[in-house]
Amino acid sequence: QVQLVESGGGLVQAGGSLRLSCVASERTFSSYAMGWFRQAPGKEREFVVSISASGGSTYYRDSVKGRFTISRDNAKNTVYLRMNSLKPEDAAVYYCAALTHGASSYDYWGQGTQVTVSS
C-alpha cells in the first residue's frame, strides 16, 4: 500500500511560481513512475506530467511545457512539481499519483493540494 501526501499548494498571482511536493510512504518509491494530475471545478481530472522511476524520462501536457518542471528525489521518496509563470487556467486541485510495478494505470493517489491563481 502506497500512501502519497502532497503539499505546497496555495494562492499565487498570475505569473508567479509554486513548488508542489509529494512524499511517498513506500521504500520501493524508486521503482515506479509518478505523475501529477489536476482537476478544476466542473472539469474532469487531467494529466499534467509524468516522470519515470529513474527520473530520466518525463512527459508533459502541451499547455505546461516550458513552465512546469517535474523532478524526483528517490532518496527522499519525493516527487516535485515546479510551476512557473502560472496562469489562471492552471488553478485546480493537483494530485500526485503512482504507477506501481505491474499496474496498467496509476493505482495510488494523494489527497490533492489546491492551487489558486489570481489574475
PDB file of N, CA, C and O in Angstrom, residues 47-103:
ATOM      1  N   PHE A  47      -4.328  14.874 -17.002  1.00  0.00           N
ATOM      2  CA  PHE A  47      -2.904  14.593 -16.838  1.00  0.00           C
ATOM      3  C   PHE A  47      -2.102  15.882 -17.006  1.00  0.00           C
ATOM      4  O   PHE A  47      -2.396  16.693 -17.888  1.00  0.00           O
ATOM      5  N   VAL A  48      -1.082  16.045 -16.177  1.00  0.00           N
ATOM      6  CA  VAL A  48      -0.208  17.211 -16.293  1.00  0.00           C
ATOM      7  C   VAL A  48       1.197  16.793 -16.743  1.00  0.00           C
ATOM      8  O   VAL A  48       1.720  17.310 -17.729  1.00  0.00           O
ATOM      9  N   VAL A  49       1.792  15.872 -16.002  1.00  0.00           N
ATOM     10  CA  VAL A  49       3.169  15.495 -16.286  1.00  0.00           C
ATOM     11  C   VAL A  49       3.484  14.178 -15.592  1.00  0.00           C
ATOM     12  O   VAL A  49       2.867  13.844 -14.579  1.00  0.00           O
ATOM     13  N   SER A  50       4.429  13.445 -16.160  1.00  0.00           N
ATOM     14  CA  SER A  50       4.873  12.203 -15.526  1.00  0.00           C
ATOM     15  C   SER A  50       6.386  12.130 -15.552  1.00  0.00           C
ATOM     16  O   SER A  50       7.047  12.824 -16.334  1.00  0.00           O
ATOM     17  N   ILE A  51       6.906  11.265 -14.695  1.00  0.00           N
ATOM     18  CA  ILE A  51       8.343  11.054 -14.626  1.00  0.00           C
ATOM     19  C   ILE A  51       8.596   9.570 -14.394  1.00  0.00           C
ATOM     20  O   ILE A  51       7.878   8.925 -13.621  1.00  0.00           O
ATOM     21  N   SER A  52       9.600   9.049 -15.065  1.00  0.00           N
ATOM     22  CA  SER A  52       9.924   7.636 -14.934  1.00  0.00           C
ATOM     23  C   SER A  52      10.534   7.348 -13.569  1.00  0.00           C
ATOM     24  O   SER A  52      10.873   8.252 -12.810  1.00  0.00           O
ATOM     25  N   ALA A  53      10.689   6.063 -13.281  1.00  0.00           N
ATOM     26  CA  ALA A  53      11.207   5.657 -11.974  1.00  0.00           C
ATOM     27  C   ALA A  53      12.589   6.245 -11.701  1.00  0.00           C
ATOM     28  O   ALA A  53      12.879   6.681 -10.586  1.00  0.00           O
ATOM     29  N   SER A  54      13.414   6.260 -12.708  1.00  0.00           N
ATOM     30  CA  SER A  54      14.780   6.776 -12.537  1.00  0.00           C
ATOM     31  C   SER A  54      14.854   8.287 -12.623  1.00  0.00           C
ATOM     32  O   SER A  54      15.846   8.894 -12.243  1.00  0.00           O
ATOM     33  N   GLY A  55      13.794   8.887 -13.153  1.00  0.00           N
ATOM     34  CA  GLY A  55      13.800  10.330 -13.371  1.00  0.00           C
ATOM     35  C   GLY A  55      14.365  10.727 -14.717  1.00  0.00           C
ATOM     36  O   GLY A  55      14.405  11.908 -15.048  1.00  0.00           O
ATOM     37  N   GLY A  56      14.758   9.748 -15.499  1.00  0.00           N
ATOM     38  CA  GLY A  56      15.401  10.052 -16.755  1.00  0.00           C
ATOM     39  C   GLY A  56      14.460  10.392 -17.894  1.00  0.00           C
ATOM     40  O   GLY A  56      14.884  10.892 -18.940  1.00  0.00           O
ATOM     41  N   SER A  57      13.191  10.134 -17.695  1.00  0.00           N
ATOM     42  CA  SER A  57      12.209  10.394 -18.740  1.00  0.00           C
ATOM     43  C   SER A  57      11.012  11.131 -18.164  1.00  0.00           C
ATOM     44  O   SER A  57      10.498  10.771 -17.108  1.00  0.00           O
ATOM     45  N   THR A  58      10.609  12.169 -18.871  1.00  0.00           N
ATOM     46  CA  THR A  58       9.449  12.948 -18.443  1.00  0.00           C
ATOM     47  C   THR A  58       8.530  13.191 -19.626  1.00  0.00           C
ATOM     48  O   THR A  58       8.958  13.141 -20.794  1.00  0.00           O
ATOM     49  N   TYR A  59       7.281  13.477 -19.311  1.00  0.00           N
ATOM     50  CA  TYR A  59       6.302  13.755 -20.367  1.00  0.00           C
ATOM     51  C   TYR A  59       5.327  14.792 -19.853  1.00  0.00           C
ATOM     52  O   TYR A  59       4.759  14.631 -18.778  1.00  0.00           O
ATOM     53  N   TYR A  60       5.154  15.868 -20.619  1.00  0.00           N
ATOM     54  CA  TYR A  60       4.323  16.998 -20.200  1.00  0.00           C
ATOM     55  C   TYR A  60       3.139  17.193 -21.130  1.00  0.00           C
ATOM     56  O   TYR A  60       3.251  16.989 -22.341  1.00  0.00           O
ATOM     57  N   ARG A  61       2.051  17.649 -20.555  1.00  0.00           N
ATOM     58  CA  ARG A  61       0.991  18.104 -21.437  1.00  0.00           C
ATOM     59  C   ARG A  61       1.443  19.407 -22.089  1.00  0.00           C
ATOM     60  O   ARG A  61       2.232  20.172 -21.500  1.00  0.00           O
ATOM     61  N   ASP A  62       0.942  19.642 -23.293  1.00  0.00           N
ATOM     62  CA  ASP A  62       1.448  20.769 -24.082  1.00  0.00           C
ATOM     63  C   ASP A  62       1.305  22.106 -23.362  1.00  0.00           C
ATOM     64  O   ASP A  62       2.186  22.973 -23.449  1.00  0.00           O
ATOM     65  N   SER A  63       0.208  22.294 -22.664  1.00  0.00           N
ATOM     66  CA  SER A  63      -0.078  23.612 -22.088  1.00  0.00           C
ATOM     67  C   SER A  63       0.864  23.996 -20.947  1.00  0.00           C
ATOM     68  O   SER A  63       0.889  25.162 -20.545  1.00  0.00           O
ATOM     69  N   VAL A  64       1.631  23.048 -20.429  1.00  0.00           N
ATOM     70  CA  VAL A  64       2.541  23.379 -19.325  1.00  0.00           C
ATOM     71  C   VAL A  64       4.008  23.273 -19.729  1.00  0.00           C
ATOM     72  O   VAL A  64       4.888  23.602 -18.928  1.00  0.00           O
ATOM     73  N   LYS A  65       4.270  22.850 -20.920  1.00  0.00           N
ATOM     74  CA  LYS A  65       5.660  22.720 -21.378  1.00  0.00           C
ATOM     75  C   LYS A  65       6.358  24.072 -21.307  1.00  0.00           C
ATOM     76  O   LYS A  65       5.818  25.090 -21.722  1.00  0.00           O
ATOM     77  N   GLY A  66       7.561  24.057 -20.788  1.00  0.00           N
ATOM     78  CA  GLY A  66       8.336  25.276 -20.663  1.00  0.00           C
ATOM     79  C   GLY A  66       8.022  26.072 -19.409  1.00  0.00           C
ATOM     80  O   GLY A  66       8.753  27.011 -19.072  1.00  0.00           O
ATOM     81  N   ARG A  67       6.951  25.709 -18.708  1.00  0.00           N
ATOM     82  CA  ARG A  67       6.593  26.422 -17.477  1.00  0.00           C
ATOM     83  C   ARG A  67       6.677  25.527 -16.241  1.00  0.00           C
ATOM     84  O   ARG A  67       7.034  25.996 -15.167  1.00  0.00           O
ATOM     85  N   PHE A  68       6.334  24.283 -16.405  1.00  0.00           N
ATOM     86  CA  PHE A  68       6.348  23.329 -15.293  1.00  0.00           C
ATOM     87  C   PHE A  68       7.542  22.393 -15.433  1.00  0.00           C
ATOM     88  O   PHE A  68       7.931  22.041 -16.545  1.00  0.00           O
ATOM     89  N   THR A  69       8.087  21.980 -14.292  1.00  0.00           N
ATOM     90  CA  THR A  69       9.183  21.028 -14.288  1.00  0.00           C
ATOM     91  C   THR A  69       8.945  19.985 -13.199  1.00  0.00           C
ATOM     92  O   THR A  69       8.749  20.338 -12.028  1.00  0.00           O
ATOM     93  N   ILE A  70       8.964  18.732 -13.597  1.00  0.00           N
ATOM     94  CA  ILE A  70       8.840  17.649 -12.631  1.00  0.00           C
ATOM     95  C   ILE A  70      10.223  17.112 -12.321  1.00  0.00           C
ATOM     96  O   ILE A  70      11.097  17.061 -13.185  1.00  0.00           O
ATOM     97  N   SER A  71      10.412  16.723 -11.086  1.00  0.00           N
ATOM     98  CA  SER A  71      11.673  16.103 -10.684  1.00  0.00           C
ATOM     99  C   SER A  71      11.379  15.165  -9.520  1.00  0.00           C
ATOM    100  O   SER A  71      10.303  15.203  -8.945  1.00  0.00           O
ATOM    101  N   ARG A  72      12.341  14.348  -9.209  1.00  0.00           N
ATOM    102  CA  ARG A  72      12.161  13.435  -8.093  1.00  0.00           C
ATOM    103  C   ARG A  72      13.469  13.234  -7.362  1.00  0.00           C
ATOM    104  O   ARG A  72      14.554  13.321  -7.957  1.00  0.00           O
ATOM    105  N   ASP A  73      13.360  12.975  -6.082  1.00  0.00           N
ATOM    106  CA  ASP A  73      14.498  12.648  -5.242  1.00  0.00           C
ATOM    107  C   ASP A  73      14.189  11.301  -4.608  1.00  0.00           C
ATOM    108  O   ASP A  73      13.437  11.219  -3.622  1.00  0.00           O
ATOM    109  N   ASN A  74      14.726  10.251  -5.192  1.00  0.00           N
ATOM    110  CA  ASN A  74      14.391   8.912  -4.718  1.00  0.00           C
ATOM    111  C   ASN A  74      14.927   8.629  -3.314  1.00  0.00           C
ATOM    112  O   ASN A  74      14.393   7.787  -2.602  1.00  0.00           O
ATOM    113  N   ALA A  75      15.946   9.335  -2.922  1.00  0.00           N
ATOM    114  CA  ALA A  75      16.466   9.163  -1.564  1.00  0.00           C
ATOM    115  C   ALA A  75      15.494   9.708  -0.525  1.00  0.00           C
ATOM    116  O   ALA A  75      15.513   9.274   0.636  1.00  0.00           O
ATOM    117  N   LYS A  76      14.655  10.647  -0.949  1.00  0.00           N
ATOM    118  CA  LYS A  76      13.673  11.251  -0.047  1.00  0.00           C
ATOM    119  C   LYS A  76      12.250  10.787  -0.331  1.00  0.00           C
ATOM    120  O   LYS A  76      11.305  11.310   0.261  1.00  0.00           O
ATOM    121  N   ASN A  77      12.100   9.832  -1.250  1.00  0.00           N
ATOM    122  CA  ASN A  77      10.763   9.347  -1.622  1.00  0.00           C
ATOM    123  C   ASN A  77       9.837  10.494  -2.017  1.00  0.00           C
ATOM    124  O   ASN A  77       8.643  10.498  -1.683  1.00  0.00           O
ATOM    125  N   THR A  78      10.353  11.452  -2.743  1.00  0.00           N
ATOM    126  CA  THR A  78       9.605  12.670  -3.033  1.00  0.00           C
ATOM    127  C   THR A  78       9.666  13.012  -4.518  1.00  0.00           C
ATOM    128  O   THR A  78      10.726  12.913  -5.141  1.00  0.00           O
ATOM    129  N   VAL A  79       8.531  13.437  -5.027  1.00  0.00           N
ATOM    130  CA  VAL A  79       8.461  13.983  -6.374  1.00  0.00           C
ATOM    131  C   VAL A  79       8.000  15.429  -6.257  1.00  0.00           C
ATOM    132  O   VAL A  79       7.194  15.768  -5.396  1.00  0.00           O
ATOM    133  N   TYR A  80       8.556  16.266  -7.111  1.00  0.00           N
ATOM    134  CA  TYR A  80       8.278  17.696  -7.065  1.00  0.00           C
ATOM    135  C   TYR A  80       7.654  18.157  -8.379  1.00  0.00           C
ATOM    136  O   TYR A  80       7.889  17.572  -9.439  1.00  0.00           O
ATOM    137  N   LEU A  81       6.896  19.229  -8.271  1.00  0.00           N
ATOM    138  CA  LEU A  81       6.402  19.900  -9.468  1.00  0.00           C
ATOM    139  C   LEU A  81       6.642  21.386  -9.285  1.00  0.00           C
ATOM    140  O   LEU A  81       5.995  22.038  -8.456  1.00  0.00           O
ATOM    141  N   ARG A  82       7.586  21.899 -10.036  1.00  0.00           N
ATOM    142  CA  ARG A  82       7.871  23.318 -10.025  1.00  0.00           C
ATOM    143  C   ARG A  82       7.003  23.964 -11.097  1.00  0.00           C
ATOM    144  O   ARG A  82       7.060  23.577 -12.270  1.00  0.00           O
ATOM    145  N   MET A  83       6.228  24.948 -10.706  1.00  0.00           N
ATOM    146  CA  MET A  83       5.307  25.608 -11.618  1.00  0.00           C
ATOM    147  C   MET A  83       5.663  27.085 -11.692  1.00  0.00           C
ATOM    148  O   MET A  83       5.572  27.798 -10.683  1.00  0.00           O
ATOM    149  N   ASN A  84       6.088  27.516 -12.859  1.00  0.00           N
ATOM    150  CA  ASN A  84       6.424  28.918 -13.087  1.00  0.00           C
ATOM    151  C   ASN A  84       5.420  29.543 -14.053  1.00  0.00           C
ATOM    152  O   ASN A  84       4.691  28.844 -14.748  1.00  0.00           O
ATOM    153  N   SER A  85       5.417  30.862 -14.080  1.00  0.00           N
ATOM    154  CA  SER A  85       4.542  31.601 -15.000  1.00  0.00           C
ATOM    155  C   SER A  85       3.114  31.089 -14.931  1.00  0.00           C
ATOM    156  O   SER A  85       2.479  30.830 -15.963  1.00  0.00           O
ATOM    157  N   LEU A  86       2.617  30.959 -13.732  1.00  0.00           N
ATOM    158  CA  LEU A  86       1.281  30.401 -13.553  1.00  0.00           C
ATOM    159  C   LEU A  86       0.210  31.283 -14.171  1.00  0.00           C
ATOM    160  O   LEU A  86       0.304  32.522 -14.141  1.00  0.00           O
ATOM    161  N   LYS A  87      -0.795  30.631 -14.708  1.00  0.00           N
ATOM    162  CA  LYS A  87      -1.918  31.300 -15.353  1.00  0.00           C
ATOM    163  C   LYS A  87      -3.198  30.960 -14.598  1.00  0.00           C
ATOM    164  O   LYS A  87      -3.277  29.919 -13.943  1.00  0.00           O
ATOM    165  N   PRO A  88      -4.204  31.787 -14.718  1.00  0.00           N
ATOM    166  CA  PRO A  88      -5.478  31.472 -14.042  1.00  0.00           C
ATOM    167  C   PRO A  88      -6.016  30.091 -14.429  1.00  0.00           C
ATOM    168  O   PRO A  88      -6.628  29.415 -13.593  1.00  0.00           O
ATOM    169  N   GLU A  89      -5.759  29.677 -15.656  1.00  0.00           N
ATOM    170  CA  GLU A  89      -6.258  28.367 -16.090  1.00  0.00           C
ATOM    171  C   GLU A  89      -5.489  27.207 -15.480  1.00  0.00           C
ATOM    172  O   GLU A  89      -5.877  26.049 -15.657  1.00  0.00           O
ATOM    173  N   ASP A  90      -4.410  27.469 -14.772  1.00  0.00           N
ATOM    174  CA  ASP A  90      -3.688  26.419 -14.054  1.00  0.00           C
ATOM    175  C   ASP A  90      -4.323  26.119 -12.693  1.00  0.00           C
ATOM    176  O   ASP A  90      -3.958  25.136 -12.044  1.00  0.00           O
ATOM    177  N   ALA A  91      -5.242  26.964 -12.280  1.00  0.00           N
ATOM    178  CA  ALA A  91      -5.861  26.765 -10.973  1.00  0.00           C
ATOM    179  C   ALA A  91      -6.639  25.459 -10.939  1.00  0.00           C
ATOM    180  O   ALA A  91      -7.432  25.160 -11.842  1.00  0.00           O
ATOM    181  N   ALA A  92      -6.396  24.673  -9.902  1.00  0.00           N
ATOM    182  CA  ALA A  92      -7.022  23.352  -9.790  1.00  0.00           C
ATOM    183  C   ALA A  92      -6.553  22.697  -8.500  1.00  0.00           C
ATOM    184  O   ALA A  92      -5.641  23.212  -7.836  1.00  0.00           O
ATOM    185  N   VAL A  93      -7.135  21.570  -8.212  1.00  0.00           N
ATOM    186  CA  VAL A  93      -6.563  20.693  -7.195  1.00  0.00           C
ATOM    187  C   VAL A  93      -5.571  19.783  -7.909  1.00  0.00           C
ATOM    188  O   VAL A  93      -5.912  19.159  -8.904  1.00  0.00           O
ATOM    189  N   TYR A  94      -4.360  19.763  -7.405  1.00  0.00           N
ATOM    190  CA  TYR A  94      -3.299  18.967  -8.018  1.00  0.00           C
ATOM    191  C   TYR A  94      -3.098  17.691  -7.204  1.00  0.00           C
ATOM    192  O   TYR A  94      -2.976  17.746  -5.975  1.00  0.00           O
ATOM    193  N   TYR A  95      -3.036  16.575  -7.924  1.00  0.00           N
ATOM    194  CA  TYR A  95      -2.869  15.272  -7.304  1.00  0.00           C
ATOM    195  C   TYR A  95      -1.593  14.617  -7.818  1.00  0.00           C
ATOM    196  O   TYR A  95      -1.309  14.659  -9.013  1.00  0.00           O
ATOM    197  N   CYS A  96      -0.872  13.995  -6.933  1.00  0.00           N
ATOM    198  CA  CYS A  96       0.194  13.128  -7.406  1.00  0.00           C
ATOM    199  C   CYS A  96      -0.313  11.692  -7.407  1.00  0.00           C
ATOM    200  O   CYS A  96      -1.238  11.341  -6.660  1.00  0.00           O
ATOM    201  N   ALA A  97       0.271  10.892  -8.266  1.00  0.00           N
ATOM    202  CA  ALA A  97      -0.167   9.514  -8.415  1.00  0.00           C
ATOM    203  C   ALA A  97       1.029   8.631  -8.714  1.00  0.00           C
ATOM    204  O   ALA A  97       2.019   9.077  -9.307  1.00  0.00           O
ATOM    205  N   ALA A  98       0.912   7.391  -8.315  1.00  0.00           N
ATOM    206  CA  ALA A  98       1.968   6.412  -8.521  1.00  0.00           C
ATOM    207  C   ALA A  98       1.505   5.329  -9.483  1.00  0.00           C
ATOM    208  O   ALA A  98       0.374   4.853  -9.401  1.00  0.00           O
ATOM    209  N   LEU A  99       2.397   4.976 -10.380  1.00  0.00           N
ATOM    210  CA  LEU A  99       2.161   3.867 -11.300  1.00  0.00           C
ATOM    211  C   LEU A  99       3.092   2.744 -10.862  1.00  0.00           C
ATOM    212  O   LEU A  99       4.247   2.675 -11.275  1.00  0.00           O
ATOM    213  N   THR A 100       2.585   1.879  -9.995  1.00  0.00           N
ATOM    214  CA  THR A 100       3.445   0.876  -9.405  1.00  0.00           C
ATOM    215  C   THR A 100       3.669  -0.293 -10.352  1.00  0.00           C
ATOM    216  O   THR A 100       2.982  -0.439 -11.370  1.00  0.00           O
ATOM    217  N   HIS A 101       4.624  -1.103 -10.013  1.00  0.00           N
ATOM    218  CA  HIS A 101       5.045  -2.200 -10.875  1.00  0.00           C
ATOM    219  C   HIS A 101       3.881  -3.116 -11.218  1.00  0.00           C
ATOM    220  O   HIS A 101       3.156  -3.566 -10.346  1.00  0.00           O
ATOM    221  N   GLY A 102       3.698  -3.332 -12.516  1.00  0.00           N
ATOM    222  CA  GLY A 102       2.654  -4.227 -12.979  1.00  0.00           C
ATOM    223  C   GLY A 102       1.313  -3.573 -13.206  1.00  0.00           C
ATOM    224  O   GLY A 102       0.429  -4.174 -13.816  1.00  0.00           O
ATOM    225  N   ALA A 103       1.153  -2.352 -12.744  1.00  0.00           N
ATOM    226  CA  ALA A 103      -0.128  -1.666 -12.915  1.00  0.00           C
ATOM    227  C   ALA A 103      -0.256  -1.130 -14.336  1.00  0.00           C
ATOM    228  O   ALA A 103       0.718  -0.683 -14.930  1.00  0.00           O
TER     229      ALA A 103
END
